[in-house]
XYZ file of C-alpha atoms in Angstrom:
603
model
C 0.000 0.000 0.000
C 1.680 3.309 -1.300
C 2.208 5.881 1.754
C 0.673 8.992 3.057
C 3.199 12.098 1.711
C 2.976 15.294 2.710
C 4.674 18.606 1.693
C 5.712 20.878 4.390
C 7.494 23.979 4.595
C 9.856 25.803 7.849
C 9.725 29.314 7.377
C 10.763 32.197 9.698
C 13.427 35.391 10.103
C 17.041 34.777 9.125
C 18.816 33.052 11.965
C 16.209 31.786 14.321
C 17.227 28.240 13.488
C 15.034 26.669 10.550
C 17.694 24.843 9.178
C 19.215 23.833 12.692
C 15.648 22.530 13.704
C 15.486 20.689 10.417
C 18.829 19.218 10.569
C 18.424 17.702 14.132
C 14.847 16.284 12.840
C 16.686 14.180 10.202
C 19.679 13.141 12.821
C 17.455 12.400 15.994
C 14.971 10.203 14.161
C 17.474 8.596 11.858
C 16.791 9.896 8.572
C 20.415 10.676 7.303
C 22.501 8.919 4.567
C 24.717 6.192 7.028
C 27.981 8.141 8.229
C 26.528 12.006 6.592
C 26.634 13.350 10.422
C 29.753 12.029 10.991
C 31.076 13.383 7.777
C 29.884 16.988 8.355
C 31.497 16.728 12.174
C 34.845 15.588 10.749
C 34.529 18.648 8.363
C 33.694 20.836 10.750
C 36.894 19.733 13.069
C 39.321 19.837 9.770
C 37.901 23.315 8.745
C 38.172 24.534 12.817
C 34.662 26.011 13.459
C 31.958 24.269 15.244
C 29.745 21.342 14.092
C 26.244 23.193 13.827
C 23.093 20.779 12.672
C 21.505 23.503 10.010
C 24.998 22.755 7.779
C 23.185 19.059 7.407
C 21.028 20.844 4.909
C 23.232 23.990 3.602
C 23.848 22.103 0.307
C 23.904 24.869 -1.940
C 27.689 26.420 -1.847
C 26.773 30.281 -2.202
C 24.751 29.371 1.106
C 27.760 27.980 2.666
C 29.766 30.912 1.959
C 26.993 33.634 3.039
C 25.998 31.404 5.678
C 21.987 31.984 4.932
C 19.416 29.978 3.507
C 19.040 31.329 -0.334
C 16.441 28.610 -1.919
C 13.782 26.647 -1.039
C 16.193 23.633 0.281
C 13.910 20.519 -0.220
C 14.250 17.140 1.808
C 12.468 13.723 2.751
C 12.360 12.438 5.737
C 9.748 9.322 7.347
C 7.985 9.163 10.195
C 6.067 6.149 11.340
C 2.585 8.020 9.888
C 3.925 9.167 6.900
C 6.181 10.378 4.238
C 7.381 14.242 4.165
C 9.286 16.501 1.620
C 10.684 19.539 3.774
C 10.854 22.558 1.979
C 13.482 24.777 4.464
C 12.879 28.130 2.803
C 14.881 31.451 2.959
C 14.389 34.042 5.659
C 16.196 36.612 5.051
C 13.717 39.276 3.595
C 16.055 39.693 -0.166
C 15.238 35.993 -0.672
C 10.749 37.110 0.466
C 10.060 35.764 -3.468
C 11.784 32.399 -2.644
C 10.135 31.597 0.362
C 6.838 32.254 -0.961
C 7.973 29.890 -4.088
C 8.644 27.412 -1.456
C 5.947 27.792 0.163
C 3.304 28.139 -2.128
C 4.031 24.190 -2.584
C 2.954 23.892 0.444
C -0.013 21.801 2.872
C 1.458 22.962 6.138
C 4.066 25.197 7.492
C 6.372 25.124 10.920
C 7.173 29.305 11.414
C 10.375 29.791 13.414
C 11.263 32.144 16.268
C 13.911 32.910 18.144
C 13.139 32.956 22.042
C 16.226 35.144 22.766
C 15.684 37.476 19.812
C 11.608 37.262 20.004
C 9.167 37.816 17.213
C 10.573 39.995 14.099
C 9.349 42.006 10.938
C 10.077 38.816 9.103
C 8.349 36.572 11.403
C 5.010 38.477 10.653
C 5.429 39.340 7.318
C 6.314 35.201 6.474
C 2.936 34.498 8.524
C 0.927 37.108 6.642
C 2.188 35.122 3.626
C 1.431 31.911 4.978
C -2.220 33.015 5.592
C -2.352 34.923 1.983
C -1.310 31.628 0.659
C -4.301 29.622 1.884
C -2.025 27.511 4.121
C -3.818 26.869 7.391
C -2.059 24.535 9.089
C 0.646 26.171 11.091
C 2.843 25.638 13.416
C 5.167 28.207 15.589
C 8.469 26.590 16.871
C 10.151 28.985 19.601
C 13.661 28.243 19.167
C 16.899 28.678 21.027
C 15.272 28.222 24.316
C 18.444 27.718 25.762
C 19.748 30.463 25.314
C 16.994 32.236 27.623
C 17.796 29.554 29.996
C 14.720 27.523 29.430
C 12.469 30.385 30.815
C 8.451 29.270 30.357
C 7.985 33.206 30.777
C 9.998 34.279 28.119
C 8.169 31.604 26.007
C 4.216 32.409 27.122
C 4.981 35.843 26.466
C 5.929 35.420 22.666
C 3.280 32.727 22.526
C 0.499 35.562 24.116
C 2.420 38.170 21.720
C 2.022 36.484 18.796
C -1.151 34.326 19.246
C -3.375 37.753 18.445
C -0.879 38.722 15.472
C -1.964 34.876 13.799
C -5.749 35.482 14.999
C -6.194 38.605 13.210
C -4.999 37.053 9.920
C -7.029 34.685 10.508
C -5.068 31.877 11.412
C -6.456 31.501 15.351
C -5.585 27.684 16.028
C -2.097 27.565 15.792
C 0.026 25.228 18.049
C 2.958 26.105 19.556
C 6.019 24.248 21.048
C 9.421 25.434 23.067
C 12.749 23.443 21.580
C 16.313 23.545 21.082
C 17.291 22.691 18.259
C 21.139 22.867 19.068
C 20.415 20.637 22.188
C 17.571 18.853 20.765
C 14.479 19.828 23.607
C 11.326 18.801 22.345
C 12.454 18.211 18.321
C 12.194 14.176 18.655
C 13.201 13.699 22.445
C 11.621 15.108 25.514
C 13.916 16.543 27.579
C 13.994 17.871 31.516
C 15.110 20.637 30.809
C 11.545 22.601 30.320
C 9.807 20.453 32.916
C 6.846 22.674 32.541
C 6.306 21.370 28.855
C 3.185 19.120 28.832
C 2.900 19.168 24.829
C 3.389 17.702 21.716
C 7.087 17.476 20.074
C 8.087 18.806 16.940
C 7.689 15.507 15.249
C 4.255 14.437 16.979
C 3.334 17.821 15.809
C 4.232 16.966 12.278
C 2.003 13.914 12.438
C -0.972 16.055 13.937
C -1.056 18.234 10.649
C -4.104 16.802 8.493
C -3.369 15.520 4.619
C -5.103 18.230 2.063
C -7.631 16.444 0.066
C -6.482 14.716 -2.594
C -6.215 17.119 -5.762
C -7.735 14.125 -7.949
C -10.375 14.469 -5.908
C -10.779 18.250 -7.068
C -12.500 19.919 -10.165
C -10.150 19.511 -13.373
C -8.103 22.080 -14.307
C -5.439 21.671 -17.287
C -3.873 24.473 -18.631
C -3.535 24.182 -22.071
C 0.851 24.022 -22.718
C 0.474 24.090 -26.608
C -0.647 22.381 -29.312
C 1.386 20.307 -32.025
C 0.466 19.020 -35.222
C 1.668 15.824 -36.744
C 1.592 15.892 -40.517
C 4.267 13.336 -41.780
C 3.958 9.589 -42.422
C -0.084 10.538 -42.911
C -0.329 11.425 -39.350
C -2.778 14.110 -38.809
C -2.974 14.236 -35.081
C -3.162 17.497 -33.364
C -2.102 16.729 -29.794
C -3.203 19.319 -26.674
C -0.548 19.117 -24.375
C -0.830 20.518 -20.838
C -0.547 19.174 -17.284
C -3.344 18.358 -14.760
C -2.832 20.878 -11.812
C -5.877 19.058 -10.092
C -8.626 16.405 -11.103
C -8.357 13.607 -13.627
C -10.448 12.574 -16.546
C -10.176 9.781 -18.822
C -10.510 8.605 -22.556
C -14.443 9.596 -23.876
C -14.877 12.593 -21.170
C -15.826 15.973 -22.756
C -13.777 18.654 -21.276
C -14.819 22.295 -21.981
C -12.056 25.199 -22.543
C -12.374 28.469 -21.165
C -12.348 31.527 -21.545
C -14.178 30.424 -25.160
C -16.071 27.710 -23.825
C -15.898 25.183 -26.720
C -16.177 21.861 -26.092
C -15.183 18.759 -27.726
C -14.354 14.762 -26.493
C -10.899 13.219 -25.410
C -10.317 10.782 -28.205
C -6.954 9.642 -27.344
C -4.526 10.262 -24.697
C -0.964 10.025 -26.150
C 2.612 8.730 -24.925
C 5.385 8.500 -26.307
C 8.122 5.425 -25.274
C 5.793 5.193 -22.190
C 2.961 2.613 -21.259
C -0.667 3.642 -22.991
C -2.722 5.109 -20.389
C -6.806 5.765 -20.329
C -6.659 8.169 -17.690
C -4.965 10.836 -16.547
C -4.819 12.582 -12.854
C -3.770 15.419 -11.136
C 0.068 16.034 -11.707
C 0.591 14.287 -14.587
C 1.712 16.343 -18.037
C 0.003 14.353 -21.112
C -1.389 14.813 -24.587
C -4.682 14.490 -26.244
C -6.386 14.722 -28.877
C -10.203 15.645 -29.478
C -13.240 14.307 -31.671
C -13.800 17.478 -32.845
C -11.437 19.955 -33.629
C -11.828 23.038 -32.222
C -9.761 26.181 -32.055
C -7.007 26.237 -29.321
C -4.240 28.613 -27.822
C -1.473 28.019 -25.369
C -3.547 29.082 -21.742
C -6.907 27.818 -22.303
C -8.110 25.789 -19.061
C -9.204 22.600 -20.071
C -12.246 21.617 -17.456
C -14.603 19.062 -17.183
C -18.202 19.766 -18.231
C -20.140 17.629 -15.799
C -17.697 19.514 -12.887
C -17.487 22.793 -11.254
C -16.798 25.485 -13.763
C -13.689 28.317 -13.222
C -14.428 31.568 -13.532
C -13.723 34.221 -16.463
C -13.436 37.520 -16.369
C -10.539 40.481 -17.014
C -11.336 42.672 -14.105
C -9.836 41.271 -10.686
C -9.640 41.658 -7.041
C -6.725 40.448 -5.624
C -4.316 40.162 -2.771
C -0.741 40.695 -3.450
C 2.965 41.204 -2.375
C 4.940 43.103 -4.523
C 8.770 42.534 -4.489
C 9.432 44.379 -7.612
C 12.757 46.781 -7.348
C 9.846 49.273 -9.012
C 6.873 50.615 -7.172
C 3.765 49.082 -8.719
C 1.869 51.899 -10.090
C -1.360 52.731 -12.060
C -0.987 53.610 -15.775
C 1.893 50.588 -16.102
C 2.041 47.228 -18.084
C 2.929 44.493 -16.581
C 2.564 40.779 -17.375
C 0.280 38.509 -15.565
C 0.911 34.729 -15.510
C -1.614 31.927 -13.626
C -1.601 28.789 -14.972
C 0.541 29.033 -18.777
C -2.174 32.071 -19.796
C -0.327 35.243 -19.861
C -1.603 38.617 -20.693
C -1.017 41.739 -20.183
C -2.431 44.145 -17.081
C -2.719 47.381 -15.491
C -3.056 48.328 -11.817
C -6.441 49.819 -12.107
C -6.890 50.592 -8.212
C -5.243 50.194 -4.847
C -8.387 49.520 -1.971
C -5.800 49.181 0.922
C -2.053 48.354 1.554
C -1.180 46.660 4.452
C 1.989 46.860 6.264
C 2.741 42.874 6.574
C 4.500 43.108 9.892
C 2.332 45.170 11.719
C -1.119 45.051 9.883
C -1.186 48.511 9.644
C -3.923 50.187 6.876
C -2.368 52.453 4.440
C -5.812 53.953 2.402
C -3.333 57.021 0.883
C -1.125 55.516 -0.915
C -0.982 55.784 -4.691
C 1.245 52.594 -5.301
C 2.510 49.723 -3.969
C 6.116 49.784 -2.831
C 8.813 46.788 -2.564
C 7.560 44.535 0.500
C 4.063 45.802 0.619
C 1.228 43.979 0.961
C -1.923 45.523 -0.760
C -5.373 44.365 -1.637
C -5.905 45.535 -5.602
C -8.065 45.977 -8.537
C -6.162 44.755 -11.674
C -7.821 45.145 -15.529
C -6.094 42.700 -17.552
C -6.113 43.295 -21.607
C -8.327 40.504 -22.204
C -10.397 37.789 -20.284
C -9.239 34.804 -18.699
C -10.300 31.333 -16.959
C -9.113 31.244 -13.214
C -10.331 30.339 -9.675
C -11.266 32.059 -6.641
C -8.989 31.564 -3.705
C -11.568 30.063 -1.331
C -13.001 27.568 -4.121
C -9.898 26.529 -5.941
C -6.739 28.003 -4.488
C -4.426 25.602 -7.094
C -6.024 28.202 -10.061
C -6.066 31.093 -8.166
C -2.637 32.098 -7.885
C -0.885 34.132 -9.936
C 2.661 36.328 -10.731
C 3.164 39.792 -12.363
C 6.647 39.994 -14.061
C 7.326 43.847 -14.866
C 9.729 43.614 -17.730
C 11.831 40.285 -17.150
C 10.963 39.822 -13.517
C 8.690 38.265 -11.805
C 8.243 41.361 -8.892
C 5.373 40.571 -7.272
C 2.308 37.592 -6.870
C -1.183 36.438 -4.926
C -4.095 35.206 -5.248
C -7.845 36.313 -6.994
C -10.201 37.053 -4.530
C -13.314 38.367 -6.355
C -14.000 39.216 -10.179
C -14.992 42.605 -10.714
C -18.334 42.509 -12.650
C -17.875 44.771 -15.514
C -18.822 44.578 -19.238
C -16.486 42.221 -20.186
C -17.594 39.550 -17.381
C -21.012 40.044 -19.147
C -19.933 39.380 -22.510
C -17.654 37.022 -21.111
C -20.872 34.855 -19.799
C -22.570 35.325 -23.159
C -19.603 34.382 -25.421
C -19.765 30.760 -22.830
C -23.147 30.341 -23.383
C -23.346 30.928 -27.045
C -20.625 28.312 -27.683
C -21.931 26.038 -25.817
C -25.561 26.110 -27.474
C -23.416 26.416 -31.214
C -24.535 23.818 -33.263
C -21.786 23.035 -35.764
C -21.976 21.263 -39.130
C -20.114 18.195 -40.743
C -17.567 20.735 -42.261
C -14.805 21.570 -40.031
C -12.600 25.226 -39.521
C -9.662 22.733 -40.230
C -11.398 21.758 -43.523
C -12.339 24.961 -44.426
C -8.605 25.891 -44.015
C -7.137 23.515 -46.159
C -10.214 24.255 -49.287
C -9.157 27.717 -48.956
C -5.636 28.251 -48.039
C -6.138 30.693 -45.840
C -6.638 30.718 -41.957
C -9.809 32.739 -41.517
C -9.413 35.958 -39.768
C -10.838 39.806 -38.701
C -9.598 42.542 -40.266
C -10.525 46.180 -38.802
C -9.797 49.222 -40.957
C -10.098 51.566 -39.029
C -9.426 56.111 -38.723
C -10.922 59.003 -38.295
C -14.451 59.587 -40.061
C -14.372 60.204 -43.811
C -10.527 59.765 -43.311
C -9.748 57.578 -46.672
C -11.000 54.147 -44.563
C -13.517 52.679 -46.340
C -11.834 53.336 -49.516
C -8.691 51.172 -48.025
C -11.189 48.099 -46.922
C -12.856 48.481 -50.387
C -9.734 48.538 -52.205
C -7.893 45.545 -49.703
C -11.346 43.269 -50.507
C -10.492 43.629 -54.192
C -6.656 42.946 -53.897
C -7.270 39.760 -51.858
C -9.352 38.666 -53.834
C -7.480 38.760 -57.015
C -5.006 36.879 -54.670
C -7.337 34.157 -54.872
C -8.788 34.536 -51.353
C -12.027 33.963 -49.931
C -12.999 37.717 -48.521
C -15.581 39.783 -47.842
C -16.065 43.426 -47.356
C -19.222 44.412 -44.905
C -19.629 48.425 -45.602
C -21.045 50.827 -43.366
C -24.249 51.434 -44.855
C -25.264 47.645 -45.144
C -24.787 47.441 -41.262
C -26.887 50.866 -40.954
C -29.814 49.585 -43.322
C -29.405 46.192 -42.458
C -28.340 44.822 -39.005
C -28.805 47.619 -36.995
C -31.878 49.179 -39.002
C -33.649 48.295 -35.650
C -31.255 50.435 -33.223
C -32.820 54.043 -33.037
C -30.956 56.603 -34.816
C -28.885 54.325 -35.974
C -24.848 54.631 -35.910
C -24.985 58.016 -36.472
C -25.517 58.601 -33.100
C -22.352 58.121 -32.014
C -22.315 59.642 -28.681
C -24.657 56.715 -27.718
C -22.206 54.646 -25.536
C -25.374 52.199 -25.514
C -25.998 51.690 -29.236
C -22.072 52.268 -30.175
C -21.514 49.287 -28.096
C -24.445 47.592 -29.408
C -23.324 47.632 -32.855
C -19.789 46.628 -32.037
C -21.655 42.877 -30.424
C -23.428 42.572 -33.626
C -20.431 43.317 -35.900
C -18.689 40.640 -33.164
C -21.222 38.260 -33.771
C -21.184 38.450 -37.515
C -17.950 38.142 -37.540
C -17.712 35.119 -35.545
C -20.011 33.701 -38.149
C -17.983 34.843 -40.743
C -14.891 33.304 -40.140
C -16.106 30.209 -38.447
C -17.208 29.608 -42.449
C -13.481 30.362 -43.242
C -13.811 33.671 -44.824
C -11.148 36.676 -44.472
C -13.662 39.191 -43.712
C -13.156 43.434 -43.307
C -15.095 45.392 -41.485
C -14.610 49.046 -41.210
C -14.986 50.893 -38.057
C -14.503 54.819 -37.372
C -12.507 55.729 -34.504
C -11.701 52.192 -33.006
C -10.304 52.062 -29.190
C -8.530 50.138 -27.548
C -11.217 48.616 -25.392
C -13.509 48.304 -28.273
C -11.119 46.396 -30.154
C -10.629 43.780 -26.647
C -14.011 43.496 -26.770
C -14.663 42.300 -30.603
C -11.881 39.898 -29.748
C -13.495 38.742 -26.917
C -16.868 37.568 -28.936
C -15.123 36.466 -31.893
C -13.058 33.728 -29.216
C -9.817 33.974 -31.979
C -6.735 35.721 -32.212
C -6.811 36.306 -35.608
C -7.852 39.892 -35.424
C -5.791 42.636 -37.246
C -6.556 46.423 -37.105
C -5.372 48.700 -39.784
C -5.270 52.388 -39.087
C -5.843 54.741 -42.109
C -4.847 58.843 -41.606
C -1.952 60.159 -40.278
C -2.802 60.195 -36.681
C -4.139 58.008 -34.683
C -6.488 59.750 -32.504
C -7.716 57.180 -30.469
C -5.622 54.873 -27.440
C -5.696 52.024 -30.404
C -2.465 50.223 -31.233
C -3.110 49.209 -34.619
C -1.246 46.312 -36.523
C -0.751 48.098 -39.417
C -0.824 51.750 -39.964
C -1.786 53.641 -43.224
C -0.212 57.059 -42.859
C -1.022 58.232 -46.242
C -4.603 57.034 -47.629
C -3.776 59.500 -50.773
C -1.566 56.720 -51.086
C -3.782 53.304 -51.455
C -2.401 51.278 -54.140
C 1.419 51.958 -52.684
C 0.147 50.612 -49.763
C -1.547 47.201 -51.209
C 1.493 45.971 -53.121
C 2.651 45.132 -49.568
C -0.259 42.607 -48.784
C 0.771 39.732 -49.743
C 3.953 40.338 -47.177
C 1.733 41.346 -44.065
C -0.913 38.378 -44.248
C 1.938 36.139 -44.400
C 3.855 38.098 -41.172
C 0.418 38.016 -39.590
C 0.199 33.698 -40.692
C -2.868 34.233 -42.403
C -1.579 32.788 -45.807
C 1.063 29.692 -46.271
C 0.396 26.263 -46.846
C -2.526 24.586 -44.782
C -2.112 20.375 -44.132
């Protein structure tokens, strides 16, 4: 019968002993490689300097020569319950982003303190953490009780002390136990020393934590990795690779991807040089392939339709820690990563920041500075799948890298309902309901050559636009390609003949956005039957354009800007500075719908 294992992280300020208490866990209960104590004692003698238990797990050399703990040091180690991988993470507050790396993996944590020293910045901010985290299980090991001379005083008052700084992060039955980890009190053996000890050791304590549930137990989530396509040998497979962060599913099951909500059948579940399998589960990276093909992109979240759906959204409430060299400040682009989506994001609003180590409110502050803590409102460039931290805390996590650094992290706590969450439910519900034909988009692709797409033209009013879309229909076309041109006045007589006034209103935020759905929805249409097709559009934004990318569930969207300046926050694809211009401008077609991979050969 395979084992109980559990992962488990010691945390706490630089120097209170994490790695000493670690070290004489492994040697008191027996865990070490036969003769490795011996062999760092005889190095300590030869090298003159004293034989300390922490240098048992100081593997790394730069920690040997600085003498702190720099990574998330990992290590197993059996009791008679159960089998654990110690994660000994960093405490010095430079190395915050690996001990949160550490331990974000994670069930339960042991937080260190130094009796002598007492409780430190570090040893609130790393609880804060632990609590932001979702980890509830906790421990706090007072340390170095020797040094105070064993003095139950000295330890109630950093137990009293520090009890109502874990209760008002909500963490209010933690356990606490006196030790020594340099003379070994209450790590494995009970000692006399602190006759007034009645409690659990350090490794009874470790068998008291509870195992999470089982993350095959969970919801699935897969992020989607990539997708490949076989075409040699008559091998048409396209395989959906990704790994199972939680749940399982199995050969037949019909998994739904989010944000777009299309849905299809596993039909095979690949290896390669590995035994078959029918099945796959929670931490296990595989392939698939589907019945039906549908349209795929590296983050998608691959779900389960019978289970508990993620949400979508691009409007978030988070938590966060920022550890960025940088302030984090509105108006900014960063990156954010959860799962393998990543998209771009702006710090939309800051609703508190919270001094970590003494829970102190800051409501004035106008950005969040290196080693804050601050509860945000983040507007990310388009919508994504995700979890909330109290349903799914595996999907809920994310990281913001500004530039080429990761510099700061947490976890979604709400979704800001905004328009985008409403289309966002629509776009789900009308793929879900689509009914498609025999015919597939694949199909369609290799008739026509040509991987359907959106194409915006786009500029001020009367600008030389709609001449351009007119004059790019006609050029594709002699290029052999399926296209269509939708003009204005078809949409105004025709699909939106029933909106009052028309488009000409266009200070009507209602009806301007109404019209941009249905040119969404036609669109969708449109290239789901393979077509290239133009629409033009005065004055499109940047939000506008995230939106019509949003219903149309592709990434083949391209915007074109016509007129010398761009008046609007749009960043278009291609821009058109002089419409006088036209057929200067189309001889370089052919070139930009092969940069943009609309053209090339199709198998």
């Amino acid at each position: 019968m395979q084992r109980e294992q559990m992962n488990i992280v010691f945390t706490g300020h630089v120097d209170h002993g994490k790695s000493t208490v670690v070290g004489r866990l492994l040697a008191d209960t027996g865990s070490l490689p036969e003769g490795k104590l011996e062999q760092i004692r005889r190095d300590c003698e030869k090298n003159s300097k004293p034989f300390e238990y922490a240098f048992l797990l100081d593997a790394l050399k730069d920690e040997q020569s600085q003498g702190i703990t720099i990574d998330a040091a990992r290590v197993f180690f059996n009791s008679d319950k159960r089998d654990y991988i110690i994660i000994d993470a960093p405490g010095h507050i430079e190395f915050l982003k690996n001990m949160i790396t550490g331990a974000a993996r994670a069930e339960a944590a042991f937080l260190v303190i130094d009796a002598d020293e007492g409780i430190q910045e570090n040893s609130r901010r790393h609880g804060y953490l632990l609590a932001m985290l979702g980890i509830s299980q906790v421990c706090v090991i007072v340390n170095k009780m020797d040094l105070v001379g064993y003095n139950q005083q000295v330890y109630k008052r950093i137990v009293r002390k520090f009890s109502r700084f874990l209760k008002s992060i909500n963490l209010p039955k933690v356990k606490f136990v006196p030790v020594s980890g340099r003379e070994g009190d209450h790590i494995y053996h009970r000692m006399d020393r602190m006759p007034w000890w009645e409690g659990a050791t350090v490794l009874e304590l470790l068998d008291q934590f509870k195992k999470s549930e089982s993350l095959e137990r969970l919801p699935l989530r897969m992020p989607v990795t990539d997708i490949y396509k076989f075409t040699n040998f008559a091998d048409s497979r396209r395989i959906i690779a990704g790994t199972a962060e939680t749940g399982s599913f199995k050969e037949g099951d019909e998994l739904i991807f989010y944000p777009s909500g299309k849905k299809s059948r596993v039909k095979s579940i690949e290896s390669f040089n590995t035994q078959t399998v029918t099945e796959v589960s929670a931490g296990k990276a595989t392939g698939i392939t589907l019945e039906e093909q549908i349209y795929l992109s590296r983050g998608a979240l691959a779900c389960r339709v019978d289970e508990m759906p993620p949400r979508v959204g691009n409007c978030l409430m988070v938590s966060l820690f920022w550890l960025g060299r940088e302030p984090l400040v509105a108006g900014k682009e960063y990156l954010l990563k959860t799962g393998t989506s990543k998209v771009r994001c702006q710090l939309t609003e800051i609703s508190k920041i919270i001094d970590a180590s003494s829970l102190d409110a800051q409501d004035r502050k106008n950005q969040v500075d290196r080693h804050d803590v601050a509860e945000c409102i983040l507007t990310l460039q388009k919508v994504i799948a995700f979890d909330l931290v109290m349903d799914l805390p595996q999907t809920s996590r994310f990281v913001l890298v500004d530039g080429y650094e990761i510099a700061g992290g947490g976890i979604i706590r709400e979704v800001v309902e905004g328009r985008q969450s409403e289309y966002g439910d629509r776009l789900i519900r009308r793929n879900l309901e689509w009914e498609n034909g025999i015919v597939t988009e694949l199909d369609r692709m290799q008739q026509y050559q040509q991987r359907p797409a959106l194409i915006l033209v786009t500029g001020v009013l009367n600008g030389g636009n709609k001449q351009f879309a007119e004059q790019l229909e006609k050029k594709l076309f002699s290029l052999d390609k399926t296209v269509y041109y939708l003009g204005y006045r078809s949409l105004k007589y025709g699909l939106d003949a029933d909106l009052r006034n028309g488009f000409q209103n266009r200070h009507n935020q209602m009806i301007r956005e109404e019209h941009i759905r249905r040119i969404s929805e036609i669109s969708h249409i449109m290239m789901d039957a393979g077509l290239f097709f133009i629409v033009k559009i005065d004055a499109l934004t940047y939000e506008e354009r995230d939106l019509i990318q949003l219903l149309i569930g592709s990434s083949r969207l391209k915007t074109i800007w016509v007129g010398r300046d761009i008046t609007t926050d749009l960043v278009p694809d291609w821009h058109i500075r002089h419409p006088e211009n036209t057929a200067d401008h189309l001889e370089e077609v052919d070139q930009i719908m092969t940069e943009w991979e609309l053209l090339g050969d199709i198998k």
